[in-house]
Short mmCIF file of C-alpha atoms and ligand atoms in Angstrom, two decimals:
data_model
loop_
_atom_site.label_atom_id
_atom_site.label_comp_id
_atom_site.label_asym_id
_atom_site.label_seq_id
_atom_site.Cartn_x
_atom_site.Cartn_y
_atom_site.Cartn_z
CA MET A 1 -32.29 -17.36 -1.36
CA ALA A 2 -32.39 -14.11 -3.68
CA PHE A 3 -31.67 -12.07 -0.57
CA ALA A 4 -28.79 -14.12 0.27
CA ARG A 5 -27.50 -13.78 -3.12
CA ASN A 6 -27.79 -9.72 -3.14
CA ILE A 7 -25.82 -9.75 0.19
CA ALA A 8 -23.13 -12.09 -1.48
CA ILE A 9 -23.09 -9.51 -4.62
CA PHE A 10 -23.13 -6.21 -2.22
CA THR A 11 -20.09 -7.61 -0.29
CA VAL A 12 -18.18 -8.72 -3.74
CA THR A 13 -18.69 -5.23 -5.28
CA LEU A 14 -17.74 -3.48 -1.90
CA SER A 15 -14.44 -5.31 -1.58
CA LEU A 16 -13.63 -4.52 -5.18
CA LEU A 17 -14.18 -0.68 -4.76
CA VAL A 18 -11.96 -0.67 -1.47
CA PHE A 19 -9.39 -2.63 -3.30
CA ILE A 20 -9.52 0.02 -5.88
CA ALA A 21 -9.46 2.95 -3.50
CA PHE A 22 -6.72 1.77 -1.15
CA PHE A 23 -4.34 -0.33 -3.83
CA GLY A 24 -5.26 1.61 -7.24
CA ARG A 25 -2.85 4.55 -6.46
CA LEU A 26 0.34 2.85 -6.18
CA PRO A 27 2.77 3.34 -8.79
CA ALA A 28 2.81 -0.30 -9.84
CA PHE A 29 -1.00 -0.17 -10.98
CA ARG A 30 -0.33 3.00 -12.87
CA SER A 31 -1.00 1.74 -16.21
CA THR A 32 -3.45 -0.97 -15.61
CA PRO A 33 -7.21 -1.18 -15.58
CA ILE A 34 -7.01 -0.70 -11.72
CA GLY A 35 -5.12 2.61 -12.04
CA PHE A 36 -7.74 3.62 -14.43
CA LEU A 37 -10.65 2.66 -12.16
CA HIS A 38 -9.02 4.26 -9.28
CA ARG A 39 -8.55 7.74 -11.43
CA LEU A 40 -12.02 7.43 -12.50
CA LEU A 41 -13.28 6.98 -8.83
CA ILE A 42 -11.13 9.82 -7.32
CA ILE A 43 -10.62 12.28 -9.91
CA HIS A 44 -13.02 11.65 -12.95
CA ILE A 45 -16.19 11.06 -11.19
CA PRO A 46 -16.00 13.67 -8.22
CA SER A 47 -14.83 16.47 -10.85
CA SER A 48 -18.16 15.82 -12.94
CA LEU A 49 -20.14 15.84 -9.90
CA ARG A 50 -18.37 19.16 -9.03
CA SER A 51 -19.18 20.43 -12.62
CA LEU A 52 -22.77 19.30 -12.50
CA ASP A 53 -23.40 20.65 -8.88
CA LEU A 54 -21.86 23.87 -10.03
CA TYR A 55 -24.17 24.08 -12.80
CA PHE A 56 -27.38 23.38 -11.10
CA THR A 57 -26.95 24.93 -7.82
CA ASN A 58 -24.02 27.31 -7.98
CA GLY A 59 -21.73 24.74 -6.38
CA ARG A 60 -24.11 24.90 -2.88
CA ILE A 61 -23.60 20.93 -2.36
CA THR A 62 -19.92 20.75 -2.81
CA SER A 63 -18.69 23.62 -0.83
CA GLY A 64 -20.35 21.85 2.27
CA SER A 65 -18.73 18.33 1.39
CA SER A 66 -15.78 19.52 0.14
CA ARG A 67 -15.05 21.00 3.53
CA LEU A 68 -16.01 17.60 5.23
CA GLY A 69 -13.81 16.13 2.45
CA HIS A 70 -10.64 18.51 3.09
CA TYR A 71 -11.01 17.47 6.70
CA LEU A 72 -11.13 13.81 6.06
CA MET A 73 -8.33 14.21 3.19
CA TYR A 74 -5.87 16.39 4.68
CA GLU A 75 -6.18 16.70 8.43
CA LYS A 76 -5.13 14.18 11.00
CA HIS A 77 -7.96 12.67 12.49
CA PRO A 78 -9.19 9.19 13.71
CA VAL A 79 -12.42 8.53 12.08
CA VAL A 80 -10.90 5.68 9.50
CA VAL A 81 -9.10 4.06 13.10
CA ILE A 82 -12.50 4.30 14.65
CA PHE A 83 -14.12 2.61 11.73
CA PHE A 84 -11.38 -0.10 11.55
CA LEU A 85 -11.42 -1.30 15.13
CA GLY A 86 -14.90 -0.84 15.20
CA LEU A 87 -15.94 -2.87 12.36
CA LEU A 88 -13.32 -5.27 13.91
CA THR A 89 -14.74 -5.38 17.23
CA GLY A 90 -18.35 -5.41 16.12
CA SER A 91 -17.52 -8.50 13.63
CA THR A 92 -15.75 -10.27 16.44
CA ALA A 93 -18.72 -9.47 18.68
CA LEU A 94 -21.13 -10.86 16.33
CA PHE A 95 -19.10 -13.78 15.65
CA VAL A 96 -17.17 -15.49 18.20
CA PRO A 97 -20.15 -16.13 20.86
CA VAL A 98 -22.55 -17.97 18.10
CA ILE A 99 -19.52 -20.60 17.20
CA TRP A 100 -17.64 -20.76 20.33
CA SER A 101 -19.52 -23.58 21.79
CA ARG A 102 -18.93 -25.75 18.52
CA LEU A 103 -15.22 -25.12 18.25
CA PRO A 104 -12.17 -27.52 19.37
CA LEU A 105 -10.29 -26.72 22.62
CA HIS A 106 -7.26 -25.92 20.58
CA HIS A 107 -9.26 -23.18 18.76
CA GLN A 108 -10.42 -21.82 21.72
CA ILE A 109 -7.00 -21.30 23.26
CA LEU A 110 -5.90 -19.92 19.78
CA ILE A 111 -8.39 -17.41 19.42
CA PRO A 112 -7.68 -15.10 22.17
CA LEU A 113 -3.63 -15.46 21.25
CA ILE A 114 -4.46 -14.00 17.61
CA LEU A 115 -7.24 -11.35 18.17
CA PRO A 116 -5.59 -8.74 20.23
CA LEU A 117 -2.50 -8.46 17.77
CA PRO A 118 -3.72 -6.14 14.96
CA TYR A 119 -5.22 -3.65 18.25
CA ILE A 120 -1.94 -3.65 19.76
CA PHE A 121 0.03 -3.27 16.34
CA THR A 122 -2.34 -0.42 15.90
CA TYR A 123 -1.38 1.47 18.59
CA LEU A 124 1.93 1.08 18.33
CA SER A 125 1.62 2.09 14.56
CA ALA A 126 -0.01 5.29 15.67
CA THR A 127 2.10 6.17 18.76
CA ARG A 128 5.73 4.84 17.96
CA ASN A 129 6.56 8.22 16.16
CA HIS A 130 9.73 9.45 18.33
CA HIS A 131 11.85 8.43 15.74
CA ALA A 132 10.04 8.78 12.44
CA TYR A 133 9.44 12.62 13.52
CA ILE A 134 12.39 14.68 13.07
CA THR A 135 12.68 17.34 15.45
CA GLU A 136 15.42 20.07 16.24
CA LEU A 137 16.79 17.07 18.99
CA ASN A 138 17.28 14.08 16.47
CA HIS A 139 17.96 16.18 13.33
CA ALA A 140 21.99 16.16 13.41
CA ALA A 141 21.79 12.22 13.98
CA GLN A 142 18.86 11.53 11.41
CA MET A 143 20.96 13.22 8.71
CA ARG A 144 23.71 10.64 9.04
CA CYS A 145 21.48 7.51 8.48
CA TYR A 146 21.40 7.78 4.63
CA PRO A 147 23.69 9.45 1.83
CA TYR A 148 21.90 11.76 -0.75
CA ASP A 149 21.96 9.73 -3.87
CA ARG A 150 21.40 12.74 -6.07
CA ILE A 151 18.98 10.79 -7.79
CA LEU A 152 15.71 11.08 -5.48
CA TYR A 153 17.44 13.15 -3.03
CA TYR A 154 19.83 16.21 -3.13
CA PRO A 155 21.55 18.04 -0.52
CA GLY A 156 21.01 21.38 1.11
CA ASN A 157 16.99 21.32 0.45
CA PRO A 158 15.56 23.07 3.39
CA CYS A 159 11.92 22.09 4.77
CA GLN A 160 10.12 25.42 4.41
CA THR A 161 7.91 24.47 7.85
CA CYS A 162 10.46 22.69 10.02
CA LEU A 163 13.25 25.01 8.98
CA PHE A 164 15.92 22.35 8.45
CA ILE A 165 17.73 20.84 5.75
CA LYS A 166 15.87 17.65 4.95
CA PRO A 167 17.93 14.75 5.72
CA ALA A 168 17.71 12.00 2.41
CA ARG A 169 14.90 9.70 2.31
CA SER A 170 12.43 11.95 4.68
CA LYS A 171 9.54 14.12 3.31
CA HIS A 172 7.56 16.11 5.17
CA CYS A 173 3.95 15.33 5.64
CA SER A 174 1.35 18.00 5.22
CA ILE A 175 -1.13 16.29 7.64
CA CYS A 176 1.13 15.50 10.54
CA LYS A 177 2.85 18.84 9.87
CA MET A 178 6.23 17.21 10.34
CA CYS A 179 9.34 15.88 8.17
CA VAL A 180 9.27 11.96 8.67
CA ALA A 181 12.58 10.31 8.33
CA ARG A 182 12.64 7.37 5.97
CA MET A 183 9.14 8.48 4.72
CA ASP A 184 7.14 5.50 3.63
CA HIS A 185 3.69 7.26 3.60
CA HIS A 186 0.89 8.62 5.76
CA CYS A 187 -1.32 5.90 6.36
CA ILE A 188 -4.98 6.91 7.30
CA TRP A 189 -5.66 3.57 8.75
CA VAL A 190 -3.38 4.42 11.77
CA ASN A 191 -3.56 8.18 11.31
CA ASN A 192 0.12 8.51 11.34
CA CYS A 193 2.87 8.67 9.23
CA LEU A 194 4.90 5.47 8.71
CA GLY A 195 9.15 5.56 8.49
CA ARG A 196 11.89 4.86 10.48
CA GLY A 197 10.69 3.81 13.83
CA ASN A 198 7.26 2.51 13.22
CA TYR A 199 7.31 1.35 9.53
CA ARG A 200 7.70 -2.52 11.23
CA TRP A 201 4.77 -2.08 13.20
CA PHE A 202 2.94 -1.62 10.21
CA LEU A 203 4.17 -4.57 8.59
CA ALA A 204 3.14 -6.53 11.79
CA LEU A 205 -0.39 -4.94 11.64
CA LEU A 206 -0.87 -5.98 8.25
CA LEU A 207 0.39 -9.55 8.65
CA SER A 208 -1.82 -10.07 11.79
CA THR A 209 -4.63 -8.44 10.37
CA GLY A 210 -4.35 -10.50 7.04
CA THR A 211 -4.11 -13.74 9.38
CA LEU A 212 -6.90 -13.04 11.59
CA LEU A 213 -9.36 -12.71 8.75
CA ALA A 214 -8.22 -15.99 6.80
CA TYR A 215 -8.55 -17.34 9.84
CA GLY A 216 -12.18 -16.35 10.76
CA ALA A 217 -12.95 -17.19 7.24
CA TYR A 218 -11.19 -20.76 7.93
CA LEU A 219 -13.61 -21.12 11.19
CA ALA A 220 -16.78 -20.10 9.49
CA TYR A 221 -16.11 -22.42 6.68
CA MET A 222 -15.29 -25.43 9.57
CA ILE A 223 -18.46 -24.87 11.24
CA ILE A 224 -21.01 -24.11 8.44
CA SER A 225 -19.86 -26.79 5.98
CA PRO A 226 -21.30 -29.96 7.59
CA LEU A 227 -24.33 -27.99 7.83
CA ALA A 228 -24.55 -26.76 4.02
CA LYS A 229 -23.46 -30.30 2.95
CA ASP A 230 -26.71 -31.60 2.27
CA HIS A 231 -28.03 -28.66 0.56
CA TYR A 232 -24.93 -28.43 -1.80
CA GLU A 233 -25.67 -32.15 -3.02
CA THR A 234 -28.99 -30.76 -3.91
CA TYR A 235 -28.45 -27.77 -5.56
CA GLU A 236 -25.76 -29.91 -7.55
CA HIS A 237 -28.26 -31.90 -8.55
CA TRP A 238 -30.56 -29.27 -9.42
CA TYR A 239 -28.21 -27.44 -12.01
CA LYS A 240 -27.09 -30.77 -13.84
CA TYR A 241 -30.45 -31.81 -14.30
CA GLU A 242 -33.32 -29.09 -13.91
CA LEU A 243 -31.85 -25.55 -15.03
CA ASP A 244 -30.65 -26.17 -18.26
CA PRO A 245 -30.41 -29.92 -19.63
CA THR A 246 -29.81 -29.05 -23.11
CA ALA A 247 -26.59 -26.90 -22.27
CA ASP A 248 -23.80 -28.50 -23.96
CA PRO A 249 -21.37 -29.61 -21.14
CA SER A 250 -18.07 -28.94 -23.10
CA SER A 251 -18.69 -25.12 -24.19
CA TRP A 252 -16.70 -22.73 -21.93
CA LEU A 253 -19.82 -20.57 -21.62
CA THR A 254 -21.55 -23.45 -19.89
CA TYR A 255 -18.88 -24.14 -17.64
CA LEU A 256 -18.43 -20.70 -16.61
CA ASP A 257 -22.18 -20.25 -15.91
CA MET A 258 -22.15 -23.30 -13.94
CA LYS A 259 -18.85 -22.15 -11.64
CA LEU A 260 -20.70 -18.74 -11.52
CA HIS A 261 -23.94 -20.68 -10.01
CA TYR A 262 -22.11 -22.58 -7.94
CA PHE A 263 -20.30 -19.74 -6.22
CA LEU A 264 -23.40 -17.91 -5.70
CA MET A 265 -25.37 -21.02 -4.56
CA PHE A 266 -22.28 -22.04 -2.04
CA THR A 267 -22.48 -18.37 -0.38
CA SER A 268 -26.62 -18.38 -0.42
CA ILE A 269 -26.39 -21.85 1.29
CA TYR A 270 -23.58 -20.59 3.78
CA LEU A 271 -25.52 -17.41 4.64
CA GLU A 272 -28.84 -19.25 5.13
CA GLU A 273 -27.62 -22.09 7.13
CA GLY A 274 -24.79 -20.36 9.30
CA GLY A 275 -27.23 -17.83 9.76
CA LEU A 276 -26.13 -14.02 9.17
CA ARG A 277 -23.65 -13.55 12.20
CA ALA A 278 -21.71 -16.53 11.57
CA SER A 279 -21.49 -16.58 7.60
CA GLY A 280 -22.07 -12.82 7.11
CA VAL A 281 -18.87 -12.14 9.35
CA GLY A 282 -17.16 -15.18 7.84
CA LEU A 283 -18.20 -13.95 4.42
CA LEU A 284 -16.83 -10.56 4.74
CA ALA A 285 -13.69 -11.85 6.12
CA LEU A 286 -13.36 -14.37 3.11
CA LEU A 287 -13.46 -11.51 1.05
CA THR A 288 -11.33 -9.29 2.79
CA TRP A 289 -8.25 -11.45 3.73
CA PRO A 290 -6.39 -11.16 0.87
CA LEU A 291 -6.16 -7.16 0.94
CA PRO A 292 -4.04 -6.95 4.27
CA LEU A 293 -1.91 -9.99 2.84
CA ALA A 294 -1.51 -8.21 -0.69
CA LEU A 295 -0.47 -4.86 0.84
CA PHE A 296 2.02 -6.87 3.03
CA GLY A 297 3.52 -8.77 0.02
CA TYR A 298 3.66 -5.61 -1.57
CA HIS A 299 5.94 -3.88 1.06
CA ILE A 300 8.30 -7.25 0.94
CA TYR A 301 8.56 -6.29 -2.60
CA LEU A 302 9.47 -2.74 -1.76
CA ILE A 303 11.86 -3.99 0.75
CA TRP A 304 13.36 -6.65 -1.46
CA VAL A 305 14.00 -3.48 -4.34
CA GLY A 306 15.21 -1.04 -1.73
CA MET A 307 12.35 1.49 -1.81
CA THR A 308 9.72 3.49 0.37
CA THR A 309 6.40 3.71 -0.87
CA ASN A 310 7.21 7.38 -1.17
CA GLU A 311 10.31 6.42 -3.47
CA SER A 312 8.57 3.82 -5.66
CA GLY A 313 6.40 7.21 -6.82
CA LYS A 314 9.51 8.84 -7.72
CA TRP A 315 11.41 5.75 -9.44
CA ALA A 316 8.09 5.41 -11.38
CA ASP A 317 8.40 8.88 -12.66
CA TRP A 318 11.92 8.30 -13.77
CA ARG A 319 10.80 5.28 -15.47
CA ASP A 320 7.89 7.05 -17.24
CA ASP A 321 10.68 9.75 -18.39
CA MET A 322 13.17 7.05 -19.48
CA ASN A 323 10.44 5.57 -21.96
CA ASP A 324 10.16 9.50 -23.41
CA GLY A 325 13.91 8.70 -23.81
CA VAL A 326 14.76 12.57 -22.11
CA VAL A 327 16.83 10.70 -19.04
CA PHE A 328 20.47 10.93 -19.06
CA LEU A 329 22.62 9.24 -16.75
CA GLY A 330 26.12 10.77 -15.62
CA GLN A 331 29.09 9.04 -13.52
CA ARG A 332 30.17 10.62 -10.73
CA ARG A 333 33.57 12.27 -10.16
CA GLN A 334 35.73 10.06 -7.90
CA ASP A 335 37.03 12.61 -6.14
CA THR A 336 33.56 13.93 -4.85
CA LEU A 337 32.77 10.53 -3.54
CA GLN A 338 31.63 11.24 0.07
CA SER A 339 34.27 8.83 1.33
CA ILE A 340 37.12 10.43 -0.28
CA TYR A 341 36.27 14.16 -0.38
CA GLN A 342 33.73 16.41 1.25
CA THR A 343 32.21 19.19 -1.60
CA LEU A 344 29.41 20.23 1.27
CA PRO A 345 29.70 22.02 4.44
CA GLU A 346 29.26 19.05 7.25
CA GLU A 347 25.64 20.31 8.11
CA GLU A 348 24.22 19.65 4.79
CA GLU A 349 26.11 16.60 3.62
CA PRO A 350 27.61 14.89 6.75
CA ARG A 351 29.12 11.45 6.71
CA THR A 352 26.82 8.67 6.99
CA THR A 353 26.95 5.31 8.76
CA TRP A 354 25.77 4.01 4.98
CA PRO A 355 27.79 1.36 3.50
CA LEU A 356 27.21 2.21 -0.21
CA GLU A 357 28.00 5.47 -2.17
CA SER A 358 25.96 7.09 -5.18
CA ARG A 359 28.32 6.76 -8.36
CA HIS A 360 25.47 7.80 -10.43
CA ILE A 361 23.22 11.14 -11.22
CA LEU A 362 20.24 11.34 -13.26
CA VAL A 363 19.24 14.43 -15.51
CA ARG A 364 16.15 14.82 -17.46
CA THR A 365 16.21 17.55 -20.28
CA MET A 366 12.84 19.19 -21.60
CA ASN A 367 13.80 18.61 -25.20
CA GLY A 368 15.41 15.20 -25.28
CA GLU A 369 18.63 16.74 -26.11
CA PRO A 370 21.57 15.67 -23.88
CA PRO A 371 21.97 18.29 -21.02
CA GLN A 372 23.70 21.38 -21.03
CA ASN A 373 24.50 24.01 -18.98
CA LEU A 374 23.81 21.76 -15.90
CA PRO A 375 23.12 23.34 -12.62
CA SER A 376 26.13 23.87 -10.35
CA ARG A 377 24.94 21.42 -7.80
CA ILE A 378 25.24 18.49 -10.38
CA ARG A 379 28.03 20.18 -12.39
CA SER A 380 30.19 20.23 -9.19
CA VAL A 381 30.05 16.51 -8.50
CA ALA A 382 29.84 14.75 -12.13
CA LYS A 383 32.43 13.99 -14.87
CA GLU A 384 31.89 16.19 -17.66
CA ASP A 385 30.84 14.41 -20.78
CA SER A 386 29.84 11.38 -18.91
CA PHE A 387 26.14 11.68 -19.65
CA GLN A 388 24.22 8.93 -21.67
CA ARG A 389 20.62 8.40 -22.24
CA VAL A 390 19.07 5.51 -20.53
CA TRP A 391 16.18 3.62 -21.36
CA SER A 392 15.76 1.48 -18.42
CA LEU A 393 15.84 1.58 -14.65
CA ARG A 394 18.32 -1.30 -14.42
CA GLU A 395 20.96 0.81 -15.73
CA VAL A 396 20.88 2.89 -12.73
CA GLU A 397 22.15 2.17 -9.14
CA ASN A 398 19.87 2.28 -6.45
CA VAL A 399 22.39 3.14 -3.45
CA TYR A 400 19.43 2.48 -0.85
CA ASP A 401 19.37 -1.18 -1.98
CA LEU A 402 21.95 -3.38 0.27
CA GLY A 403 20.20 -6.84 -0.83
CA PHE A 404 17.15 -8.39 0.75
CA TRP A 405 18.07 -9.04 4.18
CA ASP A 406 20.15 -6.02 5.07
CA ASN A 407 17.03 -3.97 3.41
CA PHE A 408 15.13 -5.93 5.55
CA ARG A 409 16.86 -5.32 8.93
CA GLU A 410 17.07 -1.61 7.81
CA ALA A 411 13.15 -1.67 7.28
CA LEU A 412 12.58 -3.09 10.90
CA LYS A 413 14.82 -0.18 12.53
ZN1 ZN B 501 9.17 19.31 7.44
ZN1 ZN B 502 1.77 12.52 8.34
#
């Protein structure tokens, strides 16, 4: 019982740490406890350990581990892909054989249909990058996909590595060593950048993995529940009459204590009755299925607001500066809007197929005073004296937001 309970506590803690490590960096969590714990885990604890190591061993421990850390963080490597697919394969090999004979026929048909999906979508996310990567061959076409909004992206910025003008919404990935079209993020789970061309496979991967895990947890519950039922009634009786008969049943502390005991007992009974193979994997699936689905939900939110993960970070920077009162919104001169008049050579800002034009320009100033002596790239397109202080992102147009369904169609390209 104590062993099973320790396993349950260990698995819950591990899931929480994984959640913080993977989700804590999202701009949405920047000023929440999750963001704080993420900074503690990724920045503060490692830097304290480094200082200790520097003090005691003159940095001998961290110089070896930082080479490994550098490899894992900044080089293209399949370690996480192998870990993920290995965990999935290992769990399946442990889980399916012990429950197979007890499953109804329709589940025996459904499992072989759902199980291959995460493998297929991992493969597609990892390999379908001939549209995501910008090359000399497709550069001209990539330049015509999105206009420069002059908020997040300005025309005429060359990539120092790839030596061409960066198309709007693209970003150079220092791990892939390529510029990526409509860059979302570099994903270590698939060892590839996600952008135009393979983002859809990433969405499919999240959805299929979340569904598979939830399904696995449900199957474990379905198989073990009848076995655990008798025990559960005994435990319920034990808590009510023997653990603490004097506890005040109306107090929220008793209520919380009872719920916590129930949860731990329930998990323990399952681990004992189902055996470590069925219930251990079932518990892992139960605790992890919300992770891919929450990430899927977050990406649906990003599609809804017309942003990539990369852009959500840039917008969050603007929002933080707006809160400090140092951001000014200017109107673009009508005659410089792309459809009417071209201010830059065709190679730097070609005519795009995108239906919207940006009418706004954002400027941040160092001292919070209205902008003066604007650089020529802004002066040439902005209406003079049109700059007003803005306090909220709601006042700014996002030219890449066409409304949910059009954004969704765009995300699948
Ligand atoms: Zn580049
Ligand atoms: Zn990359």
